[in-house]
mmCIF file with all atom_site columns, C-alpha atoms in Angstrom:
data_model
loop_
_atom_site.group_PDB
_atom_site.id
_atom_site.type_symbol
_atom_site.label_atom_id
_atom_site.label_alt_id
_atom_site.label_comp_id
_atom_site.label_asym_id
_atom_site.label_entity_id
_atom_site.label_seq_id
_atom_site.pdbx_PDB_ins_code
_atom_site.Cartn_x
_atom_site.Cartn_y
_atom_site.Cartn_z
_atom_site.occupancy
_atom_site.B_iso_or_equiv
_atom_site.pdbx_formal_charge
_atom_site.auth_seq_id
_atom_site.auth_comp_id
_atom_site.auth_asym_id
_atom_site.auth_atom_id
_atom_site.pdbx_PDB_model_num
ATOM 1   C CA . GLN A 1 1   ? 51.222 197.713 198.578 1.00 0.00 ? 1   GLN A CA 1
ATOM 2   C CA . LYS A 1 2   ? 47.584 197.280 199.876 1.00 0.00 ? 2   LYS A CA 1
ATOM 3   C CA . GLU A 1 3   ? 45.661 196.866 197.066 1.00 0.00 ? 3   GLU A CA 1
ATOM 4   C CA . VAL A 1 4   ? 42.406 199.290 198.032 1.00 0.00 ? 4   VAL A CA 1
ATOM 5   C CA . GLU A 1 5   ? 43.166 202.537 199.637 1.00 0.00 ? 5   GLU A CA 1
ATOM 6   C CA . GLN A 1 6   ? 40.339 204.861 201.172 1.00 0.00 ? 6   GLN A CA 1
ATOM 7   C CA . ASN A 1 7   ? 40.715 208.063 202.749 1.00 0.00 ? 7   ASN A CA 1
ATOM 8   C CA . SER A 1 8   ? 40.972 207.305 206.318 1.00 0.00 ? 8   SER A CA 1
ATOM 9   C CA . GLY A 1 9   ? 38.347 209.741 207.912 1.00 0.00 ? 9   GLY A CA 1
ATOM 10  C CA . PRO A 1 10  ? 36.490 209.913 210.138 1.00 0.00 ? 10  PRO A CA 1
ATOM 11  C CA . LEU A 1 11  ? 34.388 212.310 207.981 1.00 0.00 ? 11  LEU A CA 1
ATOM 12  C CA . SER A 1 12  ? 31.783 214.750 209.703 1.00 0.00 ? 12  SER A CA 1
ATOM 13  C CA . VAL A 1 13  ? 29.350 216.439 207.606 1.00 0.00 ? 13  VAL A CA 1
ATOM 14  C CA . PRO A 1 14  ? 26.289 218.601 208.602 1.00 0.00 ? 14  PRO A CA 1
ATOM 15  C CA . GLU A 1 15  ? 22.537 217.116 207.510 1.00 0.00 ? 15  GLU A CA 1
ATOM 16  C CA . GLY A 1 16  ? 21.730 217.873 204.058 1.00 0.00 ? 16  GLY A CA 1
ATOM 17  C CA . ALA A 1 17  ? 25.491 218.320 202.852 1.00 0.00 ? 17  ALA A CA 1
ATOM 18  C CA . ILE A 1 18  ? 27.211 216.256 200.314 1.00 0.00 ? 18  ILE A CA 1
ATOM 19  C CA . ALA A 1 19  ? 29.648 213.650 201.707 1.00 0.00 ? 19  ALA A CA 1
ATOM 20  C CA . SER A 1 20  ? 32.481 212.675 199.243 1.00 0.00 ? 20  SER A CA 1
ATOM 21  C CA . LEU A 1 21  ? 34.290 209.332 199.678 1.00 0.00 ? 21  LEU A CA 1
ATOM 22  C CA . ASN A 1 22  ? 37.150 208.241 197.755 1.00 0.00 ? 22  ASN A CA 1
ATOM 23  C CA . CYS A 1 23  ? 38.998 204.860 196.857 1.00 0.00 ? 23  CYS A CA 1
ATOM 24  C CA . THR A 1 24  ? 42.169 203.997 194.808 1.00 0.00 ? 24  THR A CA 1
ATOM 25  C CA . TYR A 1 25  ? 43.161 200.728 193.629 1.00 0.00 ? 25  TYR A CA 1
ATOM 26  C CA . SER A 1 26  ? 46.392 199.162 192.432 1.00 0.00 ? 26  SER A CA 1
ATOM 27  C CA . ASP A 1 27  ? 45.412 196.199 189.943 1.00 0.00 ? 27  ASP A CA 1
ATOM 28  C CA . ARG A 1 28  ? 44.921 197.967 186.586 1.00 0.00 ? 28  ARG A CA 1
ATOM 29  C CA . VAL A 1 29  ? 42.750 195.120 185.266 1.00 0.00 ? 29  VAL A CA 1
ATOM 30  C CA . SER A 1 30  ? 40.224 195.233 188.056 1.00 0.00 ? 30  SER A CA 1
ATOM 31  C CA . GLN A 1 31  ? 36.762 194.796 186.693 1.00 0.00 ? 31  GLN A CA 1
ATOM 32  C CA . SER A 1 32  ? 33.887 195.083 189.348 1.00 0.00 ? 32  SER A CA 1
ATOM 33  C CA . PHE A 1 33  ? 33.650 197.836 191.964 1.00 0.00 ? 33  PHE A CA 1
ATOM 34  C CA . PHE A 1 34  ? 31.461 198.144 195.176 1.00 0.00 ? 34  PHE A CA 1
ATOM 35  C CA . TRP A 1 35  ? 30.568 200.351 197.687 1.00 0.00 ? 35  TRP A CA 1
ATOM 36  C CA . TYR A 1 36  ? 29.252 198.694 200.994 1.00 0.00 ? 36  TYR A CA 1
ATOM 37  C CA . ARG A 1 37  ? 27.856 200.561 204.029 1.00 0.00 ? 37  ARG A CA 1
ATOM 38  C CA . GLN A 1 38  ? 28.355 198.823 207.483 1.00 0.00 ? 38  GLN A CA 1
ATOM 39  C CA . TYR A 1 39  ? 26.604 200.133 210.658 1.00 0.00 ? 39  TYR A CA 1
ATOM 40  C CA . SER A 1 40  ? 28.368 199.650 214.092 1.00 0.00 ? 40  SER A CA 1
ATOM 41  C CA . GLY A 1 41  ? 27.998 195.950 215.020 1.00 0.00 ? 41  GLY A CA 1
ATOM 42  C CA . LYS A 1 42  ? 26.476 194.865 212.009 1.00 0.00 ? 42  LYS A CA 1
ATOM 43  C CA . SER A 1 43  ? 27.337 193.238 208.615 1.00 0.00 ? 43  SER A CA 1
ATOM 44  C CA . PRO A 1 44  ? 28.297 194.950 205.458 1.00 0.00 ? 44  PRO A CA 1
ATOM 45  C CA . GLU A 1 45  ? 25.509 195.517 203.055 1.00 0.00 ? 45  GLU A CA 1
ATOM 46  C CA . LEU A 1 46  ? 25.894 196.723 199.414 1.00 0.00 ? 46  LEU A CA 1
ATOM 47  C CA . ILE A 1 47  ? 24.874 200.155 198.447 1.00 0.00 ? 47  ILE A CA 1
ATOM 48  C CA . MET A 1 48  ? 26.334 200.414 195.000 1.00 0.00 ? 48  MET A CA 1
ATOM 49  C CA . SER A 1 49  ? 27.753 198.548 192.230 1.00 0.00 ? 49  SER A CA 1
ATOM 50  C CA . ILE A 1 50  ? 29.818 199.988 189.049 1.00 0.00 ? 50  ILE A CA 1
ATOM 51  C CA . TYR A 1 51  ? 31.502 198.238 186.364 1.00 0.00 ? 51  TYR A CA 1
ATOM 52  C CA . SER A 1 52  ? 32.225 200.840 183.605 1.00 0.00 ? 52  SER A CA 1
ATOM 53  C CA . ASN A 1 53  ? 33.703 204.573 183.531 1.00 0.00 ? 53  ASN A CA 1
ATOM 54  C CA . GLY A 1 54  ? 31.483 207.259 184.396 1.00 0.00 ? 54  GLY A CA 1
ATOM 55  C CA . ASP A 1 55  ? 28.757 207.766 186.971 1.00 0.00 ? 55  ASP A CA 1
ATOM 56  C CA . LYS A 1 56  ? 26.092 205.820 188.340 1.00 0.00 ? 56  LYS A CA 1
ATOM 57  C CA . GLU A 1 57  ? 23.134 207.221 190.319 1.00 0.00 ? 57  GLU A CA 1
ATOM 58  C CA . ASP A 1 58  ? 21.047 205.817 192.635 1.00 0.00 ? 58  ASP A CA 1
ATOM 59  C CA . GLY A 1 59  ? 18.705 207.644 194.843 1.00 0.00 ? 59  GLY A CA 1
ATOM 60  C CA . ARG A 1 60  ? 20.960 209.965 197.027 1.00 0.00 ? 60  ARG A CA 1
ATOM 61  C CA . PHE A 1 61  ? 24.067 207.996 196.087 1.00 0.00 ? 61  PHE A CA 1
ATOM 62  C CA . THR A 1 62  ? 26.275 208.413 193.054 1.00 0.00 ? 62  THR A CA 1
ATOM 63  C CA . ALA A 1 63  ? 29.273 206.030 191.962 1.00 0.00 ? 63  ALA A CA 1
ATOM 64  C CA . GLN A 1 64  ? 32.086 207.377 190.027 1.00 0.00 ? 64  GLN A CA 1
ATOM 65  C CA . LEU A 1 65  ? 34.612 205.290 188.245 1.00 0.00 ? 65  LEU A CA 1
ATOM 66  C CA . ASN A 1 66  ? 37.701 206.378 186.433 1.00 0.00 ? 66  ASN A CA 1
ATOM 67  C CA . LYS A 1 67  ? 39.648 203.461 185.496 1.00 0.00 ? 67  LYS A CA 1
ATOM 68  C CA . ALA A 1 68  ? 42.450 205.203 183.907 1.00 0.00 ? 68  ALA A CA 1
ATOM 69  C CA . SER A 1 69  ? 43.137 206.901 187.186 1.00 0.00 ? 69  SER A CA 1
ATOM 70  C CA . GLN A 1 70  ? 42.376 203.805 189.106 1.00 0.00 ? 70  GLN A CA 1
ATOM 71  C CA . TYR A 1 71  ? 40.013 205.644 191.110 1.00 0.00 ? 71  TYR A CA 1
ATOM 72  C CA . VAL A 1 72  ? 36.476 205.075 192.271 1.00 0.00 ? 72  VAL A CA 1
ATOM 73  C CA . SER A 1 73  ? 34.426 207.502 194.632 1.00 0.00 ? 73  SER A CA 1
ATOM 74  C CA . LEU A 1 74  ? 31.057 207.666 196.319 1.00 0.00 ? 74  LEU A CA 1
ATOM 75  C CA . LEU A 1 75  ? 28.732 210.688 196.697 1.00 0.00 ? 75  LEU A CA 1
ATOM 76  C CA . ILE A 1 76  ? 26.036 211.236 199.368 1.00 0.00 ? 76  ILE A CA 1
ATOM 77  C CA . ARG A 1 77  ? 23.808 213.735 198.600 1.00 0.00 ? 77  ARG A CA 1
ATOM 78  C CA . ASP A 1 78  ? 21.267 215.504 201.069 1.00 0.00 ? 78  ASP A CA 1
ATOM 79  C CA . SER A 1 79  ? 23.207 213.556 204.156 1.00 0.00 ? 79  SER A CA 1
ATOM 80  C CA . GLN A 1 80  ? 20.944 212.108 206.873 1.00 0.00 ? 80  GLN A CA 1
ATOM 81  C CA . PRO A 1 81  ? 21.904 211.003 210.464 1.00 0.00 ? 81  PRO A CA 1
ATOM 82  C CA . SER A 1 82  ? 20.902 207.706 209.055 1.00 0.00 ? 82  SER A CA 1
ATOM 83  C CA . ASP A 1 83  ? 23.852 207.661 206.663 1.00 0.00 ? 83  ASP A CA 1
ATOM 84  C CA . SER A 1 84  ? 26.385 207.667 209.791 1.00 0.00 ? 84  SER A CA 1
ATOM 85  C CA . ALA A 1 85  ? 28.085 204.353 209.216 1.00 0.00 ? 85  ALA A CA 1
ATOM 86  C CA . THR A 1 86  ? 31.481 203.124 207.865 1.00 0.00 ? 86  THR A CA 1
ATOM 87  C CA . TYR A 1 87  ? 31.748 202.695 203.926 1.00 0.00 ? 87  TYR A CA 1
ATOM 88  C CA . LEU A 1 88  ? 33.715 200.261 202.416 1.00 0.00 ? 88  LEU A CA 1
ATOM 89  C CA . CYS A 1 89  ? 35.253 200.200 198.905 1.00 0.00 ? 89  CYS A CA 1
ATOM 90  C CA . ALA A 1 90  ? 35.573 196.967 197.470 1.00 0.00 ? 90  ALA A CA 1
ATOM 91  C CA . VAL A 1 91  ? 37.284 195.743 194.230 1.00 0.00 ? 91  VAL A CA 1
ATOM 92  C CA . THR A 1 92  ? 37.345 192.488 192.334 1.00 0.00 ? 92  THR A CA 1
ATOM 93  C CA . SER A 1 93  ? 40.722 191.428 190.697 1.00 0.00 ? 93  SER A CA 1
ATOM 94  C CA . SER A 1 94  ? 40.540 190.130 187.273 1.00 0.00 ? 94  SER A CA 1
ATOM 95  C CA . ASN A 1 95  ? 43.186 187.775 187.595 1.00 0.00 ? 95  ASN A CA 1
ATOM 96  C CA . ASP A 1 96  ? 42.141 185.695 190.591 1.00 0.00 ? 96  ASP A CA 1
ATOM 97  C CA . TYR A 1 97  ? 38.718 187.115 191.261 1.00 0.00 ? 97  TYR A CA 1
ATOM 98  C CA . LYS A 1 98  ? 39.245 187.693 194.950 1.00 0.00 ? 98  LYS A CA 1
ATOM 99  C CA . LEU A 1 99  ? 37.157 190.269 196.470 1.00 0.00 ? 99  LEU A CA 1
ATOM 100 C CA . SER A 1 100 ? 39.373 193.027 198.297 1.00 0.00 ? 100 SER A CA 1
ATOM 101 C CA . PHE A 1 101 ? 38.332 195.706 200.600 1.00 0.00 ? 101 PHE A CA 1
ATOM 102 C CA . GLY A 1 102 ? 39.710 198.850 201.905 1.00 0.00 ? 102 GLY A CA 1
ATOM 103 C CA . ALA A 1 103 ? 40.020 199.983 205.330 1.00 0.00 ? 103 ALA A CA 1
ATOM 104 C CA . GLY A 1 104 ? 36.786 202.033 205.403 1.00 0.00 ? 104 GLY A CA 1
ATOM 105 C CA . THR A 1 105 ? 35.816 205.590 205.803 1.00 0.00 ? 105 THR A CA 1
ATOM 106 C CA . THR A 1 106 ? 33.594 206.415 208.994 1.00 0.00 ? 106 THR A CA 1
ATOM 107 C CA . VAL A 1 107 ? 30.981 209.157 208.335 1.00 0.00 ? 107 VAL A CA 1
ATOM 108 C CA . THR A 1 108 ? 29.133 211.143 210.888 1.00 0.00 ? 108 THR A CA 1
ATOM 109 C CA . VAL A 1 109 ? 26.456 213.277 209.762 1.00 0.00 ? 109 VAL A CA 1
ATOM 110 C CA . ARG A 1 110 ? 25.528 216.134 212.354 1.00 0.00 ? 110 ARG A CA 1
ATOM 111 C CA . ALA A 1 111 ? 22.011 216.741 212.805 1.00 0.00 ? 111 ALA A CA 1
ATOM 112 C CA . ASN B 2 1   ? 15.334 182.410 202.868 1.00 0.00 ? 1   ASN B CA 1
ATOM 113 C CA . ALA B 2 2   ? 18.114 182.759 205.395 1.00 0.00 ? 2   ALA B CA 1
ATOM 114 C CA . GLY B 2 3   ? 20.864 183.822 203.028 1.00 0.00 ? 3   GLY B CA 1
ATOM 115 C CA . VAL B 2 4   ? 24.359 183.396 204.602 1.00 0.00 ? 4   VAL B CA 1
ATOM 116 C CA . THR B 2 5   ? 24.424 181.657 208.227 1.00 0.00 ? 5   THR B CA 1
ATOM 117 C CA . GLN B 2 6   ? 27.331 181.694 210.378 1.00 0.00 ? 6   GLN B CA 1
ATOM 118 C CA . THR B 2 7   ? 27.575 179.964 213.591 1.00 0.00 ? 7   THR B CA 1
ATOM 119 C CA . PRO B 2 8   ? 28.539 180.659 216.370 1.00 0.00 ? 8   PRO B CA 1
ATOM 120 C CA . LYS B 2 9   ? 27.858 184.180 216.957 1.00 0.00 ? 9   LYS B CA 1
ATOM 121 C CA . PHE B 2 10  ? 30.351 184.592 220.095 1.00 0.00 ? 10  PHE B CA 1
ATOM 122 C CA . GLN B 2 11  ? 33.309 182.307 220.882 1.00 0.00 ? 11  GLN B CA 1
ATOM 123 C CA . VAL B 2 12  ? 35.873 182.453 223.659 1.00 0.00 ? 12  VAL B CA 1
ATOM 124 C CA . LEU B 2 13  ? 38.935 180.314 223.104 1.00 0.00 ? 13  LEU B CA 1
ATOM 125 C CA . LYS B 2 14  ? 42.002 179.689 225.029 1.00 0.00 ? 14  LYS B CA 1
ATOM 126 C CA . THR B 2 15  ? 45.384 179.968 223.742 1.00 0.00 ? 15  THR B CA 1
ATOM 127 C CA . GLY B 2 16  ? 46.159 176.724 221.821 1.00 0.00 ? 16  GLY B CA 1
ATOM 128 C CA . GLN B 2 17  ? 42.476 175.693 221.502 1.00 0.00 ? 17  GLN B CA 1
ATOM 129 C CA . SER B 2 18  ? 41.128 174.688 218.216 1.00 0.00 ? 18  SER B CA 1
ATOM 130 C CA . MET B 2 19  ? 37.693 175.501 216.630 1.00 0.00 ? 19  MET B CA 1
ATOM 131 C CA . THR B 2 20  ? 35.778 175.614 213.403 1.00 0.00 ? 20  THR B CA 1
ATOM 132 C CA . LEU B 2 21  ? 33.658 178.408 212.215 1.00 0.00 ? 21  LEU B CA 1
ATOM 133 C CA . GLN B 2 22  ? 30.833 177.321 210.018 1.00 0.00 ? 22  GLN B CA 1
ATOM 134 C CA . CYS B 2 23  ? 29.318 179.155 207.289 1.00 0.00 ? 23  CYS B CA 1
ATOM 135 C CA . ALA B 2 24  ? 26.115 177.947 205.151 1.00 0.00 ? 24  ALA B CA 1
ATOM 136 C CA . GLN B 2 25  ? 24.225 179.778 202.108 1.00 0.00 ? 25  GLN B CA 1
ATOM 137 C CA . ASP B 2 26  ? 21.146 178.823 200.605 1.00 0.00 ? 26  ASP B CA 1
ATOM 138 C CA . MET B 2 27  ? 21.304 181.057 197.540 1.00 0.00 ? 27  MET B CA 1
ATOM 139 C CA . ASN B 2 28  ? 23.061 178.652 195.142 1.00 0.00 ? 28  ASN B CA 1
ATOM 140 C CA . HIS B 2 29  ? 26.154 180.986 195.062 1.00 0.00 ? 29  HIS B CA 1
ATOM 141 C CA . ASN B 2 30  ? 29.226 179.654 193.646 1.00 0.00 ? 30  ASN B CA 1
ATOM 142 C CA . SER B 2 31  ? 31.950 181.736 195.451 1.00 0.00 ? 31  SER B CA 1
ATOM 143 C CA . MET B 2 32  ? 32.131 182.073 199.175 1.00 0.00 ? 32  MET B CA 1
ATOM 144 C CA . TYR B 2 33  ? 34.807 184.070 201.360 1.00 0.00 ? 33  TYR B CA 1
ATOM 145 C CA . TRP B 2 34  ? 35.993 184.323 204.963 1.00 0.00 ? 34  TRP B CA 1
ATOM 146 C CA . TYR B 2 35  ? 37.102 187.794 206.211 1.00 0.00 ? 35  TYR B CA 1
ATOM 147 C CA . ARG B 2 36  ? 38.269 189.089 209.485 1.00 0.00 ? 36  ARG B CA 1
ATOM 148 C CA . GLN B 2 37  ? 37.682 192.548 210.610 1.00 0.00 ? 37  GLN B CA 1
ATOM 149 C CA . ASP B 2 38  ? 39.680 194.411 213.195 1.00 0.00 ? 38  ASP B CA 1
ATOM 150 C CA . PRO B 2 39  ? 39.038 197.825 214.272 1.00 0.00 ? 39  PRO B CA 1
ATOM 151 C CA . GLY B 2 40  ? 40.931 200.474 211.593 1.00 0.00 ? 40  GLY B CA 1
ATOM 152 C CA . MET B 2 41  ? 41.604 197.540 209.263 1.00 0.00 ? 41  MET B CA 1
ATOM 153 C CA . GLY B 2 42  ? 38.542 197.083 207.069 1.00 0.00 ? 42  GLY B CA 1
ATOM 154 C CA . LEU B 2 43  ? 37.997 193.722 206.079 1.00 0.00 ? 43  LEU B CA 1
ATOM 155 C CA . ARG B 2 44  ? 41.088 191.239 205.203 1.00 0.00 ? 44  ARG B CA 1
ATOM 156 C CA . LEU B 2 45  ? 40.556 188.125 203.115 1.00 0.00 ? 45  LEU B CA 1
ATOM 157 C CA . ILE B 2 46  ? 41.617 184.856 204.810 1.00 0.00 ? 46  ILE B CA 1
ATOM 158 C CA . TYR B 2 47  ? 40.694 182.477 202.262 1.00 0.00 ? 47  TYR B CA 1
ATOM 159 C CA . TYR B 2 48  ? 38.326 182.103 199.331 1.00 0.00 ? 48  TYR B CA 1
ATOM 160 C CA . SER B 2 49  ? 36.576 179.581 197.318 1.00 0.00 ? 49  SER B CA 1
ATOM 161 C CA . ALA B 2 50  ? 35.928 180.785 193.656 1.00 0.00 ? 50  ALA B CA 1
ATOM 162 C CA . SER B 2 51  ? 33.912 177.751 192.985 1.00 0.00 ? 51  SER B CA 1
ATOM 163 C CA . GLU B 2 52  ? 33.113 174.234 194.587 1.00 0.00 ? 52  GLU B CA 1
ATOM 164 C CA . GLY B 2 53  ? 36.364 172.024 194.953 1.00 0.00 ? 53  GLY B CA 1
ATOM 165 C CA . THR B 2 54  ? 38.587 174.986 194.877 1.00 0.00 ? 54  THR B CA 1
ATOM 166 C CA . THR B 2 55  ? 40.216 177.052 197.640 1.00 0.00 ? 55  THR B CA 1
ATOM 167 C CA . ASP B 2 56  ? 42.772 180.039 197.534 1.00 0.00 ? 56  ASP B CA 1
ATOM 168 C CA . LYS B 2 57  ? 44.730 181.962 200.133 1.00 0.00 ? 57  LYS B CA 1
ATOM 169 C CA . GLY B 2 58  ? 43.926 185.700 200.608 1.00 0.00 ? 58  GLY B CA 1
ATOM 170 C CA . GLU B 2 59  ? 45.909 188.273 202.355 1.00 0.00 ? 59  GLU B CA 1
ATOM 171 C CA . VAL B 2 60  ? 46.021 186.889 205.913 1.00 0.00 ? 60  VAL B CA 1
ATOM 172 C CA . PRO B 2 61  ? 45.779 183.057 205.765 1.00 0.00 ? 61  PRO B CA 1
ATOM 173 C CA . ASN B 2 62  ? 48.486 182.288 208.335 1.00 0.00 ? 62  ASN B CA 1
ATOM 174 C CA . GLY B 2 63  ? 46.966 180.021 211.316 1.00 0.00 ? 63  GLY B CA 1
ATOM 175 C CA . TYR B 2 64  ? 43.835 179.360 209.402 1.00 0.00 ? 64  TYR B CA 1
ATOM 176 C CA . ASN B 2 65  ? 42.512 176.344 207.164 1.00 0.00 ? 65  ASN B CA 1
ATOM 177 C CA . VAL B 2 66  ? 39.457 176.075 205.046 1.00 0.00 ? 66  VAL B CA 1
ATOM 178 C CA . SER B 2 67  ? 37.255 173.475 203.587 1.00 0.00 ? 67  SER B CA 1
ATOM 179 C CA . ARG B 2 68  ? 34.650 173.956 200.827 1.00 0.00 ? 68  ARG B CA 1
ATOM 180 C CA . LEU B 2 69  ? 32.531 170.964 202.170 1.00 0.00 ? 69  LEU B CA 1
ATOM 181 C CA . ASN B 2 70  ? 30.027 171.373 199.278 1.00 0.00 ? 70  ASN B CA 1
ATOM 182 C CA . LYS B 2 71  ? 28.325 174.235 197.332 1.00 0.00 ? 71  LYS B CA 1
ATOM 183 C CA . ARG B 2 72  ? 26.642 175.382 200.218 1.00 0.00 ? 72  ARG B CA 1
ATOM 184 C CA . GLU B 2 73  ? 29.097 175.272 203.009 1.00 0.00 ? 73  GLU B CA 1
ATOM 185 C CA . PHE B 2 74  ? 32.599 176.749 203.595 1.00 0.00 ? 74  PHE B CA 1
ATOM 186 C CA . SER B 2 75  ? 34.119 176.480 207.121 1.00 0.00 ? 75  SER B CA 1
ATOM 187 C CA . LEU B 2 76  ? 36.976 178.060 208.599 1.00 0.00 ? 76  LEU B CA 1
ATOM 188 C CA . ARG B 2 77  ? 39.339 176.094 211.208 1.00 0.00 ? 77  ARG B CA 1
ATOM 189 C CA . LEU B 2 78  ? 41.789 177.695 213.658 1.00 0.00 ? 78  LEU B CA 1
ATOM 190 C CA . GLU B 2 79  ? 44.042 174.687 214.521 1.00 0.00 ? 79  GLU B CA 1
ATOM 191 C CA . SER B 2 80  ? 45.837 176.395 217.506 1.00 0.00 ? 80  SER B CA 1
ATOM 192 C CA . ALA B 2 81  ? 44.168 179.806 218.524 1.00 0.00 ? 81  ALA B CA 1
ATOM 193 C CA . ALA B 2 82  ? 46.430 182.668 219.310 1.00 0.00 ? 82  ALA B CA 1
ATOM 194 C CA . PRO B 2 83  ? 45.498 186.107 220.900 1.00 0.00 ? 83  PRO B CA 1
ATOM 195 C CA . SER B 2 84  ? 46.164 187.808 217.560 1.00 0.00 ? 84  SER B CA 1
ATOM 196 C CA . GLN B 2 85  ? 43.372 185.882 215.912 1.00 0.00 ? 85  GLN B CA 1
ATOM 197 C CA . THR B 2 86  ? 40.862 187.842 218.293 1.00 0.00 ? 86  THR B CA 1
ATOM 198 C CA . SER B 2 87  ? 38.630 189.602 215.816 1.00 0.00 ? 87  SER B CA 1
ATOM 199 C CA . VAL B 2 88  ? 35.044 189.279 214.016 1.00 0.00 ? 88  VAL B CA 1
ATOM 200 C CA . TYR B 2 89  ? 35.087 186.988 211.333 1.00 0.00 ? 89  TYR B CA 1
ATOM 201 C CA . PHE B 2 90  ? 32.659 187.445 208.553 1.00 0.00 ? 90  PHE B CA 1
ATOM 202 C CA . CYS B 2 91  ? 31.617 184.723 205.877 1.00 0.00 ? 91  CYS B CA 1
ATOM 203 C CA . ALA B 2 92  ? 30.229 186.125 202.494 1.00 0.00 ? 92  ALA B CA 1
ATOM 204 C CA . SER B 2 93  ? 29.117 184.563 199.092 1.00 0.00 ? 93  SER B CA 1
ATOM 205 C CA . SER B 2 94  ? 28.641 185.742 195.915 1.00 0.00 ? 94  SER B CA 1
ATOM 206 C CA . GLU B 2 95  ? 26.928 184.375 192.593 1.00 0.00 ? 95  GLU B CA 1
ATOM 207 C CA . TRP B 2 96  ? 30.283 184.040 190.440 1.00 0.00 ? 96  TRP B CA 1
ATOM 208 C CA . GLN B 2 97  ? 33.879 185.035 191.320 1.00 0.00 ? 97  GLN B CA 1
ATOM 209 C CA . GLY B 2 98  ? 33.687 188.282 192.998 1.00 0.00 ? 98  GLY B CA 1
ATOM 210 C CA . GLY B 2 99  ? 31.920 190.056 190.163 1.00 0.00 ? 99  GLY B CA 1
ATOM 211 C CA . THR B 2 100 ? 28.486 190.269 191.662 1.00 0.00 ? 100 THR B CA 1
ATOM 212 C CA . GLU B 2 101 ? 27.197 191.406 194.914 1.00 0.00 ? 101 GLU B CA 1
ATOM 213 C CA . ALA B 2 102 ? 28.516 189.547 197.721 1.00 0.00 ? 102 ALA B CA 1
ATOM 214 C CA . PHE B 2 103 ? 26.303 188.995 200.737 1.00 0.00 ? 103 PHE B CA 1
ATOM 215 C CA . PHE B 2 104 ? 27.460 188.652 204.358 1.00 0.00 ? 104 PHE B CA 1
ATOM 216 C CA . GLY B 2 105 ? 26.675 186.519 207.321 1.00 0.00 ? 105 GLY B CA 1
ATOM 217 C CA . GLN B 2 106 ? 26.023 188.203 210.657 1.00 0.00 ? 106 GLN B CA 1
ATOM 218 C CA . GLY B 2 107 ? 29.729 187.566 211.792 1.00 0.00 ? 107 GLY B CA 1
ATOM 219 C CA . THR B 2 108 ? 31.377 185.486 214.619 1.00 0.00 ? 108 THR B CA 1
ATOM 220 C CA . ARG B 2 109 ? 33.053 187.520 217.494 1.00 0.00 ? 109 ARG B CA 1
ATOM 221 C CA . LEU B 2 110 ? 36.124 185.553 218.485 1.00 0.00 ? 110 LEU B CA 1
ATOM 222 C CA . THR B 2 111 ? 38.064 186.365 221.596 1.00 0.00 ? 111 THR B CA 1
ATOM 223 C CA . VAL B 2 112 ? 41.117 184.116 222.549 1.00 0.00 ? 112 VAL B CA 1
ATOM 224 C CA . VAL B 2 113 ? 42.539 184.679 225.846 1.00 0.00 ? 113 VAL B CA 1
#
């Protein structure tokens, strides 16, 4: 079983809409959760980190974590064409501290 | 401040050749990682080093070896390259054992023919 699963996409949203990205993980004692954005041909860059249950907001981005359901999500409000990218969910396993990634969800924002 | 530097950026190998991908970070990070990225597969962990002096296998270690030369440098070696190792390789580092943000190098695009 893959450790980190993301909705495969691609996801197409109109400009100004909300993009919703989902991620589930298999290790019940995972500790740290990250969302990375990767533009085509570029390296991943961190956009959000979340460590405890609940919501965390940073500008137009909101990360939500529910450890009981082993679920983490990312909402992008007021989506812009510049948000068009692949979004990668990453999780740290508490028993060996390796950083594992999901397959990514490609988002396209239509102008 | 260069961050994470990988060399080379591009490489073409013939099947059976060997090569080493170099990675260096100047952020005094403890943990370093090697990933490969194939279309639709996300980032798959090859090897990681939680701290200087330790290395561990990730999801896809077969065909690769690593060396944590010192705190700054973490190299990835392909002893006998195969076409299945054609991929984009990323090195990353984080302050401690995956619990903080990982910073990525610019990637190495490797083609094995």
